[in-house]
Short mmCIF file of N, CA and C in Angstrom, two decimals:
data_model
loop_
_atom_site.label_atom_id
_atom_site.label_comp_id
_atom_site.label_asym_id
_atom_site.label_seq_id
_atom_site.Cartn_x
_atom_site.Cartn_y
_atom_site.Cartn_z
N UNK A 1 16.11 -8.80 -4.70
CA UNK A 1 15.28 -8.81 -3.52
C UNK A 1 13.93 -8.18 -3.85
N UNK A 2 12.89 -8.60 -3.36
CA UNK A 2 11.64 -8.18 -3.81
C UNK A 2 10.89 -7.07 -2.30
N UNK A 3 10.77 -5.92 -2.82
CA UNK A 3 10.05 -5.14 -1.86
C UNK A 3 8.84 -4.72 -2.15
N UNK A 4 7.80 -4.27 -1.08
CA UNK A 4 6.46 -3.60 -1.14
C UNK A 4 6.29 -2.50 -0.57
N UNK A 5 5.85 -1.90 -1.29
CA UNK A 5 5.21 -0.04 -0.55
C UNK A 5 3.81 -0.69 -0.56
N UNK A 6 3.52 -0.24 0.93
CA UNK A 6 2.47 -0.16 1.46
C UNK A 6 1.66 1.05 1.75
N UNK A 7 1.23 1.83 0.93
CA UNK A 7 0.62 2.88 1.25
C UNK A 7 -0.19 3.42 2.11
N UNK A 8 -0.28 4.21 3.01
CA UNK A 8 -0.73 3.96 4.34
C UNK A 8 -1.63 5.62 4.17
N UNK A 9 -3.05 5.47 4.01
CA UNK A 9 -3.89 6.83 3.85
C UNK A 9 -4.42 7.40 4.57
N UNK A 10 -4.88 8.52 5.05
CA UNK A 10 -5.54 9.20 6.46
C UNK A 10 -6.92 8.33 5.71
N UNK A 11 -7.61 7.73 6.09
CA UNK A 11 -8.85 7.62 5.90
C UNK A 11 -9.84 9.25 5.72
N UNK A 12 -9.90 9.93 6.92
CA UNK A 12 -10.81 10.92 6.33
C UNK A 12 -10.70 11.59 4.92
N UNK A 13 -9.02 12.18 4.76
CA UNK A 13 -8.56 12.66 3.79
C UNK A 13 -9.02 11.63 2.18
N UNK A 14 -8.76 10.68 2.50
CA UNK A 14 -9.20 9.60 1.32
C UNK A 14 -11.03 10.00 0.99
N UNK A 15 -11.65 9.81 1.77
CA UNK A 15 -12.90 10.37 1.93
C UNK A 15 -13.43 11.46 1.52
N UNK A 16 -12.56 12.18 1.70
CA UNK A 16 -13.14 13.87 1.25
C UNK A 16 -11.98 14.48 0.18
N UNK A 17 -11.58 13.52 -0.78
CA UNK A 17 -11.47 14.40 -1.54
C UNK A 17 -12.39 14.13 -3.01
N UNK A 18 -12.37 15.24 -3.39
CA UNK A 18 -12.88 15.15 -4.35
C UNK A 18 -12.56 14.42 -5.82
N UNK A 19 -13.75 13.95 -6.84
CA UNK A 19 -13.45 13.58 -7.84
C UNK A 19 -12.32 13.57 -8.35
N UNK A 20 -12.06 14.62 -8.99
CA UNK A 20 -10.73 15.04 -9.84
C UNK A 20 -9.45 14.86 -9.37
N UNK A 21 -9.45 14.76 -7.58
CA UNK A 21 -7.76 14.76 -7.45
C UNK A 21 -7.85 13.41 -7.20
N UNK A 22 -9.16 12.28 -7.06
CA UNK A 22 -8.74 10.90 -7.18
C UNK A 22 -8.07 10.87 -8.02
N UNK A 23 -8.79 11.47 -9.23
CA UNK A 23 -8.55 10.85 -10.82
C UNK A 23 -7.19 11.47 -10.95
N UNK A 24 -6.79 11.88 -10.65
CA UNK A 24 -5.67 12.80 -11.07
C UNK A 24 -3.93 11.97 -9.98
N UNK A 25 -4.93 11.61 -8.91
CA UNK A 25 -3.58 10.96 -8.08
C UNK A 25 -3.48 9.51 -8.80
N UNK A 26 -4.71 8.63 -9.08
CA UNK A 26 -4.78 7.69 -10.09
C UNK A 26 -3.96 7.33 -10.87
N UNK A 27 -3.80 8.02 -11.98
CA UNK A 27 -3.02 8.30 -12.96
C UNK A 27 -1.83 8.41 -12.45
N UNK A 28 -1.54 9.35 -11.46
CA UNK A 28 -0.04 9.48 -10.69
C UNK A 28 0.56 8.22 -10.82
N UNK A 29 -0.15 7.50 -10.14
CA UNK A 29 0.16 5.90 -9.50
C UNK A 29 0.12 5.03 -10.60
N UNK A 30 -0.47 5.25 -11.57
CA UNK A 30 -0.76 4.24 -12.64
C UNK A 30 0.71 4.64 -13.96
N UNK A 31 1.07 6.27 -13.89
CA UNK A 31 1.94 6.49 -14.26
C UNK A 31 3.79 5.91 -13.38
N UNK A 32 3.52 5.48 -12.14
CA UNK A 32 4.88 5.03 -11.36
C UNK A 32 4.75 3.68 -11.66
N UNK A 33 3.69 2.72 -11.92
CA UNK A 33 3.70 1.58 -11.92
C UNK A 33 4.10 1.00 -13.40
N UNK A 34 3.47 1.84 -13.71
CA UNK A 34 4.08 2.07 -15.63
C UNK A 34 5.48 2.23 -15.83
N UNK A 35 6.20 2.89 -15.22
CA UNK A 35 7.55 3.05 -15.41
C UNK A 35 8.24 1.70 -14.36
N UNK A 36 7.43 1.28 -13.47
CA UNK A 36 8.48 0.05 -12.55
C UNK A 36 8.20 -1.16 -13.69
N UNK A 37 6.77 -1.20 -14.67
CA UNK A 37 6.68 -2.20 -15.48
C UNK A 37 8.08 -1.91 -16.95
N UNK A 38 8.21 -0.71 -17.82
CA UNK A 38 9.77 -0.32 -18.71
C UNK A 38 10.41 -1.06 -17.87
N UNK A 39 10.48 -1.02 -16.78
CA UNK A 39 12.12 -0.89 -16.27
C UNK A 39 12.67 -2.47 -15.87
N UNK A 40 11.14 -3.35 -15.98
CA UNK A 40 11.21 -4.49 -15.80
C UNK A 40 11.61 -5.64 -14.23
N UNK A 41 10.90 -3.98 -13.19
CA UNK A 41 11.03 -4.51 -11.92
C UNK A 41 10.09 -5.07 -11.31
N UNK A 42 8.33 -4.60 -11.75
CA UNK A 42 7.18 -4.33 -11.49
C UNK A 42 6.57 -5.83 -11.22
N UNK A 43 6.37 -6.33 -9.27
CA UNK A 43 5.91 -7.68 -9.96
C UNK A 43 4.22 -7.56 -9.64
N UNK A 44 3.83 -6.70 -8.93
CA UNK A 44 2.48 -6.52 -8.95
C UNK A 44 1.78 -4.90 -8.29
N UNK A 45 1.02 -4.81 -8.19
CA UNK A 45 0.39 -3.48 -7.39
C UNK A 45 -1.56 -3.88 -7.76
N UNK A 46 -2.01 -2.67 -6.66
CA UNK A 46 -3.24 -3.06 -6.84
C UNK A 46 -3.97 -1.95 -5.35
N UNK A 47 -4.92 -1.31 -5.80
CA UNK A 47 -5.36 -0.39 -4.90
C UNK A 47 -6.69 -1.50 -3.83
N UNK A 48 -7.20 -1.31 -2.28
CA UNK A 48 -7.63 -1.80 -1.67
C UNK A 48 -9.13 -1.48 -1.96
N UNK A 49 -10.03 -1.84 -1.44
CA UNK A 49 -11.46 -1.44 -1.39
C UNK A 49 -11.49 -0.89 -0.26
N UNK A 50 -12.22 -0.27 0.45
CA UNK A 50 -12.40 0.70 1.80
C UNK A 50 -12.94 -0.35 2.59
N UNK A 51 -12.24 0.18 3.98
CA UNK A 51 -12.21 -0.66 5.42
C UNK A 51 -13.70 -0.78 6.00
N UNK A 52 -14.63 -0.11 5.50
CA UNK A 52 -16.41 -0.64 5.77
C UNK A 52 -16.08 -1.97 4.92
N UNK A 53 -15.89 -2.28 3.72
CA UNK A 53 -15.81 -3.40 3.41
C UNK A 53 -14.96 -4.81 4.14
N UNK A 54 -13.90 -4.39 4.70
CA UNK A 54 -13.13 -5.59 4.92
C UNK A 54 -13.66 -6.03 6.33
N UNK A 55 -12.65 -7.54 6.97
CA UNK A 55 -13.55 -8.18 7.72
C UNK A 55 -12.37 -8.69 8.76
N UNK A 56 -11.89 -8.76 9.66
CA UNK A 56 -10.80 -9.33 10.40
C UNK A 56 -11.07 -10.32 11.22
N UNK A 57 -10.08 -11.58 10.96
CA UNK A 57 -10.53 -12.84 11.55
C UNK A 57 -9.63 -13.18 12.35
N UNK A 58 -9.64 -13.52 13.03
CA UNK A 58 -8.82 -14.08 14.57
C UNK A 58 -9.26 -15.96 14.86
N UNK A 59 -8.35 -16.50 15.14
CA UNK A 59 -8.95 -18.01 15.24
C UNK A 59 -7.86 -18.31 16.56
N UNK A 60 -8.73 -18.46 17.46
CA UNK A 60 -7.94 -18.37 18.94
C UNK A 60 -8.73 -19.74 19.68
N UNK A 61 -7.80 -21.32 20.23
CA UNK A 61 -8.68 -21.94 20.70
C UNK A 61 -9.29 -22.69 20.05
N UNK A 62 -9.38 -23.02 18.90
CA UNK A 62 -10.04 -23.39 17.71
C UNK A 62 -11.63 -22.44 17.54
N UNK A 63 -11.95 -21.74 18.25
CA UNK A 63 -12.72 -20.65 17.70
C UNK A 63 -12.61 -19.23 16.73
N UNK A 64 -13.45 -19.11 15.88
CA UNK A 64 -13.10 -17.73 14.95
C UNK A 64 -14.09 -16.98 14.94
N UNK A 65 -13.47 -15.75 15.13
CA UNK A 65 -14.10 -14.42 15.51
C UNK A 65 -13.96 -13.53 13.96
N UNK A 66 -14.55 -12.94 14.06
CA UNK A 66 -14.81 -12.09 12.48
C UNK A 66 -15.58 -10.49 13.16
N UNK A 67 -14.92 -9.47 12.57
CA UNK A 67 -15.25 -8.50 12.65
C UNK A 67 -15.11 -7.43 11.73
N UNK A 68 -16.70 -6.91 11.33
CA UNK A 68 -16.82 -6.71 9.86
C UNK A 68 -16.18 -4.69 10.24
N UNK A 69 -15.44 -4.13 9.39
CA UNK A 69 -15.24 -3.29 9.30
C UNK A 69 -16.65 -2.16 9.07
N UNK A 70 -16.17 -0.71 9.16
CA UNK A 70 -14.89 0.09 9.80
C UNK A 70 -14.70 -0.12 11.24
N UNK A 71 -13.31 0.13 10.86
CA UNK A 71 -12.58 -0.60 12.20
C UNK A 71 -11.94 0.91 13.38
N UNK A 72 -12.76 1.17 14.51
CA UNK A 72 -13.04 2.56 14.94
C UNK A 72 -11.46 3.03 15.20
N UNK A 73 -10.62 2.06 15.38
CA UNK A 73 -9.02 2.45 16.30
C UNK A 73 -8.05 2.93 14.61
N UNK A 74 -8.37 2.30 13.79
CA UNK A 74 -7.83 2.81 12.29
C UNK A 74 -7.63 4.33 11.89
N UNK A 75 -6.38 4.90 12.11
CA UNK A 75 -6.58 6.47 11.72
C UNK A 75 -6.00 6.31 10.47
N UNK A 76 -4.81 5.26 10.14
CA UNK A 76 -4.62 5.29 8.64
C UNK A 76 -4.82 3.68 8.42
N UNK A 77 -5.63 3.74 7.13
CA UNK A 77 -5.60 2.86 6.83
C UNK A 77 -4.68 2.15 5.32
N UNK A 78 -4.43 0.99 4.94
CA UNK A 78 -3.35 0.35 3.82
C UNK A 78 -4.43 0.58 2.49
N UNK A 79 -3.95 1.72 1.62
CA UNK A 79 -4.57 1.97 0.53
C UNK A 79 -4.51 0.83 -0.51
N UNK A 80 -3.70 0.74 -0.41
CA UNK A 80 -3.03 -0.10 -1.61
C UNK A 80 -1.53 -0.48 -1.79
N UNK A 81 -0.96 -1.09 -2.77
CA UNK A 81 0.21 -1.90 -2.54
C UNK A 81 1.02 -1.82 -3.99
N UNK A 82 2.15 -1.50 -3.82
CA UNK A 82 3.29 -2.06 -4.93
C UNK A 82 4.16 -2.91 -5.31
N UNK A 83 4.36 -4.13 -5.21
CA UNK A 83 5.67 -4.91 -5.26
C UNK A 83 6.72 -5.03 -6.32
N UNK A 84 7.98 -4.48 -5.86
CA UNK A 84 9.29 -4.83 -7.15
C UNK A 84 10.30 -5.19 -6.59
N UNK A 85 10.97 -5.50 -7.85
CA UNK A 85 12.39 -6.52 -7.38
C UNK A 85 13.58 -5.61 -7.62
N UNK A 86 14.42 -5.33 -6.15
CA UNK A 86 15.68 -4.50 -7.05
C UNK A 86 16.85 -4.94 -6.15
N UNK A 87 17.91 -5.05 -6.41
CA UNK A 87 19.01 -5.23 -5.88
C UNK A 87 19.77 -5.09 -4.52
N UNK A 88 19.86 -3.76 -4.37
CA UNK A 88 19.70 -3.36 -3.00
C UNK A 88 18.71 -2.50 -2.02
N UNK A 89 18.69 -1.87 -0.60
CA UNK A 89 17.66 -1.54 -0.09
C UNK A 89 17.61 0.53 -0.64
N UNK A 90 19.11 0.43 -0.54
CA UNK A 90 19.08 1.42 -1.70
C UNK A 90 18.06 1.90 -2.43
N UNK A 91 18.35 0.99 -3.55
CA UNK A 91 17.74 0.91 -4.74
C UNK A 91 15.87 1.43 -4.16
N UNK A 92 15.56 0.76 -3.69
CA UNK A 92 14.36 0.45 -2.85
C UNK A 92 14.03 1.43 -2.60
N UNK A 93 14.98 2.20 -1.59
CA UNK A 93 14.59 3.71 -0.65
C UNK A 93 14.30 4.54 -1.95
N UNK A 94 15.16 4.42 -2.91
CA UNK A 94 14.92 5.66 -4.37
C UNK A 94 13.62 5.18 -5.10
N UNK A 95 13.27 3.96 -5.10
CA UNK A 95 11.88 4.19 -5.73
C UNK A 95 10.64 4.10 -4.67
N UNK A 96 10.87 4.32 -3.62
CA UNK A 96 9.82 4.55 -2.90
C UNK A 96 9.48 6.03 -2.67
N UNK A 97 10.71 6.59 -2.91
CA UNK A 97 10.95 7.74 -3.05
C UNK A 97 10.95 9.03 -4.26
N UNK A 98 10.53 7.80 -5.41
CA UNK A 98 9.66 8.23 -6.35
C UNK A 98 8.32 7.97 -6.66
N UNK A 99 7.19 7.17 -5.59
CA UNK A 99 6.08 7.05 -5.38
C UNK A 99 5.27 8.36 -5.06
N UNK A 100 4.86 8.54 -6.22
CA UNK A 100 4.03 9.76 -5.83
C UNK A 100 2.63 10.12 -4.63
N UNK A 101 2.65 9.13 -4.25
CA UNK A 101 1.81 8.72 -3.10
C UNK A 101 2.15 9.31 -1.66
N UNK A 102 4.19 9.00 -1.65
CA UNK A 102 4.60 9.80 -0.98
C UNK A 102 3.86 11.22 -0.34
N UNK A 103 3.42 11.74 -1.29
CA UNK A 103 3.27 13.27 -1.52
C UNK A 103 1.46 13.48 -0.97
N UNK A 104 0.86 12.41 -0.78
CA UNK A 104 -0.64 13.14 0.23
C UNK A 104 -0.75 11.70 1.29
N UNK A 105 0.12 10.72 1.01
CA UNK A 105 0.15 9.14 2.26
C UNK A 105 1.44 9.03 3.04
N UNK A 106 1.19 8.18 3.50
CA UNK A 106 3.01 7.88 3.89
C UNK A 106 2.87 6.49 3.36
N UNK A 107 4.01 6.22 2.94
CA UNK A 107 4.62 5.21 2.07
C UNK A 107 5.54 4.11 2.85
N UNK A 108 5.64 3.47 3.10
CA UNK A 108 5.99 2.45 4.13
C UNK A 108 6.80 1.69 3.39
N UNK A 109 8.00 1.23 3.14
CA UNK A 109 8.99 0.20 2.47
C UNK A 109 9.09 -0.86 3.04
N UNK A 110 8.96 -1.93 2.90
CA UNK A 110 9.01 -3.16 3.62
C UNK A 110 9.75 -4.35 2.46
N UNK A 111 10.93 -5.44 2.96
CA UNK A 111 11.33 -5.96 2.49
C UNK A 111 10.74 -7.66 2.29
N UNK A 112 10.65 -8.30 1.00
CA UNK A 112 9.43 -9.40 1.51
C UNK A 112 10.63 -10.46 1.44
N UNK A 113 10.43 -11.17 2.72
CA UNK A 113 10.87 -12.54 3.32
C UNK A 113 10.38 -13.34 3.86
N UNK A 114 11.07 -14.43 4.64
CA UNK A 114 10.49 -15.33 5.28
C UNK A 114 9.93 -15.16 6.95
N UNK A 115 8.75 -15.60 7.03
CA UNK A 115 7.89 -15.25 8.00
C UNK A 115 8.45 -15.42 9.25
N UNK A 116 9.58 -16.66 9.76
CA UNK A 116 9.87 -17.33 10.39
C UNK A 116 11.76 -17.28 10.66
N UNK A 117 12.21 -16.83 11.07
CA UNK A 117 13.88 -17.60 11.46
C UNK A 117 14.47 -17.55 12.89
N UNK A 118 14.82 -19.06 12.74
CA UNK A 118 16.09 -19.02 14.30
C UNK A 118 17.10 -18.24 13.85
#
């Protein structure tokens, strides 16, 4: 079964910290993704660009609306993302639970399926 941690960041906190504990949580993350790649679960990850950048589109009516970020109602926003494949949800809860991200975000587990079922 293939799952995603969705990392979910205070925006201000993302903002104000300084140099070094980016670089330093960086590495954190680059060191967990490193070990889901050994272990041969790892099917992707990838950190976000900041929410002044992004743009949200709505198409209601056959009209589309676009609205360019920061987005004022956002207290956390989706840092970035992990996806791996493991067996059970188990399995899942223990490596989300070795995301060191855990430890200054909240970490969100989500199972990836189909969009749609009766």
């Amino acid at each position: 079964m293939a799952y995603m941690l969705l990392v979910m960041e205070d925006g201000q906190r993302k903002r104000s910290r300084t140099p070094e504990q980016g670089r330093r949580e960086m590495e954190r993350m680059g060191g967990f993704v490193e070990d889901l790649k050994a272990r041969g679960i790892w099917k992707g990850s990838d950190s976000l660009r900041s929410v002044t950048e992004g743009v949200r589109v709505q198409v209601r009516g056959g009209q589309s609306t676009f609205v360019d970020g920061p987005f004022a109602e956002s207290k956390e926003i989706v840092g970035g993302y992990v996806v791996f494949d493991c067996a059970t949800r188990e399995e899942a809860l223990a490596i989300a639970r070795q995301c060191p991200a855990a430890e200054w975000s909240t970490v969100e587990l989500r199972e990836i399926g189909v969009c749609y079922e009766d």
